[in-house]
Amino acid sequence: MLKIRRTSHFIRFAAIAIAASMFALPAMADNYKIGVLHVERLLQQSKAAKAAHDRIEQEFKGRDADISRKEQDVRAATAQLARDRATLPQEELASRERTLELQTRDVQRLRQQFTEDLRARQFEELDKLKVRLDKVLTEYAKDNHFDLILQDALYVGRSVDITDDVIKALEAK
């Protein structure tokens, strides 16, 4: 019976300690400085992100236009074959269909390769921007005595939104 009483005293003490610490946590939380960064907004509004987008666009614009011309040529050849189908001999029809199929596959392959190259280049630029942003954000957090910086929270009050300040700091570097 004595053991049970000691255990129950211990449980009561532990419960009181837990309850007391729960009331103390909000008071301690007031000492933290937290900021939230909206990454999507940073990517849309920062000059660094816009410059990266413009570099990629310039780099891929000619290639995209070339592939678009080839796609248009395939569409025109398809339409022409559809118009000529009734008057063509079977052998020539089969030959033009094979040629058109090869052109179609070639253009699809070019478009797919273009898309993969574009995506890889976008990730490359994004990685460069991320490295730069990490440095700027770390320096910003230290200079402004932040304890925690989060990215893209569900709800963010104006008092903790640091996106505009980080964009300015990013552009200053």
mmCIF file of C-alpha atoms in Angstrom, residues 96-169:
data_model
loop_
_atom_site.group_PDB
_atom_site.id
_atom_site.type_symbol
_atom_site.label_atom_id
_atom_site.label_comp_id
_atom_site.label_asym_id
_atom_site.label_seq_id
_atom_site.Cartn_x
_atom_site.Cartn_y
_atom_site.Cartn_z
ATOM 1 C CA ARG A 96 4.147 10.185 -97.789
ATOM 2 C CA GLU A 97 2.496 8.708 -94.678
ATOM 3 C CA ARG A 98 5.821 7.099 -93.641
ATOM 4 C CA THR A 99 7.678 10.357 -94.272
ATOM 5 C CA LEU A 100 5.073 12.295 -92.307
ATOM 6 C CA GLU A 101 5.224 9.786 -89.436
ATOM 7 C CA LEU A 102 9.024 10.128 -89.290
ATOM 8 C CA GLN A 103 8.766 13.925 -89.301
ATOM 9 C CA THR A 104 6.130 13.819 -86.564
ATOM 10 C CA ARG A 105 8.268 11.578 -84.345
ATOM 11 C CA ASP A 106 11.320 13.745 -84.988
ATOM 12 C CA VAL A 107 9.471 16.918 -83.992
ATOM 13 C CA GLN A 108 8.009 15.232 -80.911
ATOM 14 C CA ARG A 109 11.501 14.078 -79.914
ATOM 15 C CA LEU A 110 12.855 17.615 -80.436
ATOM 16 C CA ARG A 111 10.037 19.107 -78.341
ATOM 17 C CA GLN A 112 10.559 16.560 -75.577
ATOM 18 C CA GLN A 113 14.320 17.199 -75.528
ATOM 19 C CA PHE A 114 13.662 20.936 -75.511
ATOM 20 C CA THR A 115 11.317 20.585 -72.522
ATOM 21 C CA GLU A 116 13.839 18.472 -70.615
ATOM 22 C CA ASP A 117 16.681 20.898 -71.352
ATOM 23 C CA LEU A 118 14.529 23.872 -70.368
ATOM 24 C CA ARG A 119 13.513 22.237 -67.096
ATOM 25 C CA ALA A 120 17.136 21.338 -66.293
ATOM 26 C CA ARG A 121 18.236 24.906 -67.021
ATOM 27 C CA GLN A 122 15.435 26.309 -64.843
ATOM 28 C CA PHE A 123 16.525 24.084 -61.948
ATOM 29 C CA GLU A 124 20.116 25.191 -62.477
ATOM 30 C CA GLU A 125 19.150 28.868 -62.258
ATOM 31 C CA LEU A 126 16.869 28.180 -59.305
ATOM 32 C CA ASP A 127 19.725 26.435 -57.478
ATOM 33 C CA LYS A 128 21.998 29.446 -58.066
ATOM 34 C CA LEU A 129 19.302 31.759 -56.750
ATOM 35 C CA LYS A 130 18.705 29.494 -53.753
ATOM 36 C CA VAL A 131 22.392 29.569 -52.779
ATOM 37 C CA ARG A 132 22.388 33.353 -53.038
ATOM 38 C CA LEU A 133 19.089 33.617 -51.144
ATOM 39 C CA ASP A 134 20.352 31.333 -48.364
ATOM 40 C CA LYS A 135 23.329 33.623 -47.797
ATOM 41 C CA VAL A 136 21.225 36.778 -47.854
ATOM 42 C CA LEU A 137 18.549 35.252 -45.627
ATOM 43 C CA THR A 138 21.075 33.989 -43.084
ATOM 44 C CA GLU A 139 22.719 37.403 -42.911
ATOM 45 C CA TYR A 140 19.322 39.105 -42.678
ATOM 46 C CA ALA A 141 18.236 36.781 -39.861
ATOM 47 C CA LYS A 142 21.431 37.405 -37.891
ATOM 48 C CA ASP A 143 21.381 41.168 -38.421
ATOM 49 C CA ASN A 144 17.736 41.410 -37.350
ATOM 50 C CA HIS A 145 17.992 38.866 -34.509
ATOM 51 C CA PHE A 146 15.499 36.324 -35.837
ATOM 52 C CA ASP A 147 15.201 33.003 -34.028
ATOM 53 C CA LEU A 148 13.241 31.288 -36.778
ATOM 54 C CA ILE A 149 12.376 31.980 -40.416
ATOM 55 C CA LEU A 150 9.712 29.873 -42.101
ATOM 56 C CA GLN A 151 8.771 29.527 -45.731
ATOM 57 C CA ASP A 152 5.213 29.754 -47.046
ATOM 58 C CA ALA A 153 3.011 29.421 -43.992
ATOM 59 C CA LEU A 154 -0.738 28.954 -44.337
ATOM 60 C CA TYR A 155 -1.549 32.261 -42.685
ATOM 61 C CA VAL A 156 0.915 35.069 -42.147
ATOM 62 C CA GLY A 157 0.274 38.321 -40.357
ATOM 63 C CA ARG A 158 1.984 41.464 -41.612
ATOM 64 C CA SER A 159 4.136 41.651 -38.496
ATOM 65 C CA VAL A 160 6.025 38.443 -39.383
ATOM 66 C CA ASP A 161 6.045 38.708 -43.210
ATOM 67 C CA ILE A 162 9.645 39.505 -44.161
ATOM 68 C CA THR A 163 9.354 38.884 -47.917
ATOM 69 C CA ASP A 164 9.654 42.527 -49.008
ATOM 70 C CA ASP A 165 12.678 43.081 -46.774
ATOM 71 C CA VAL A 166 14.381 39.941 -48.071
ATOM 72 C CA ILE A 167 13.713 40.985 -51.688
ATOM 73 C CA LYS A 168 15.352 44.347 -50.950
ATOM 74 C CA ALA A 169 18.314 42.621 -49.272
#
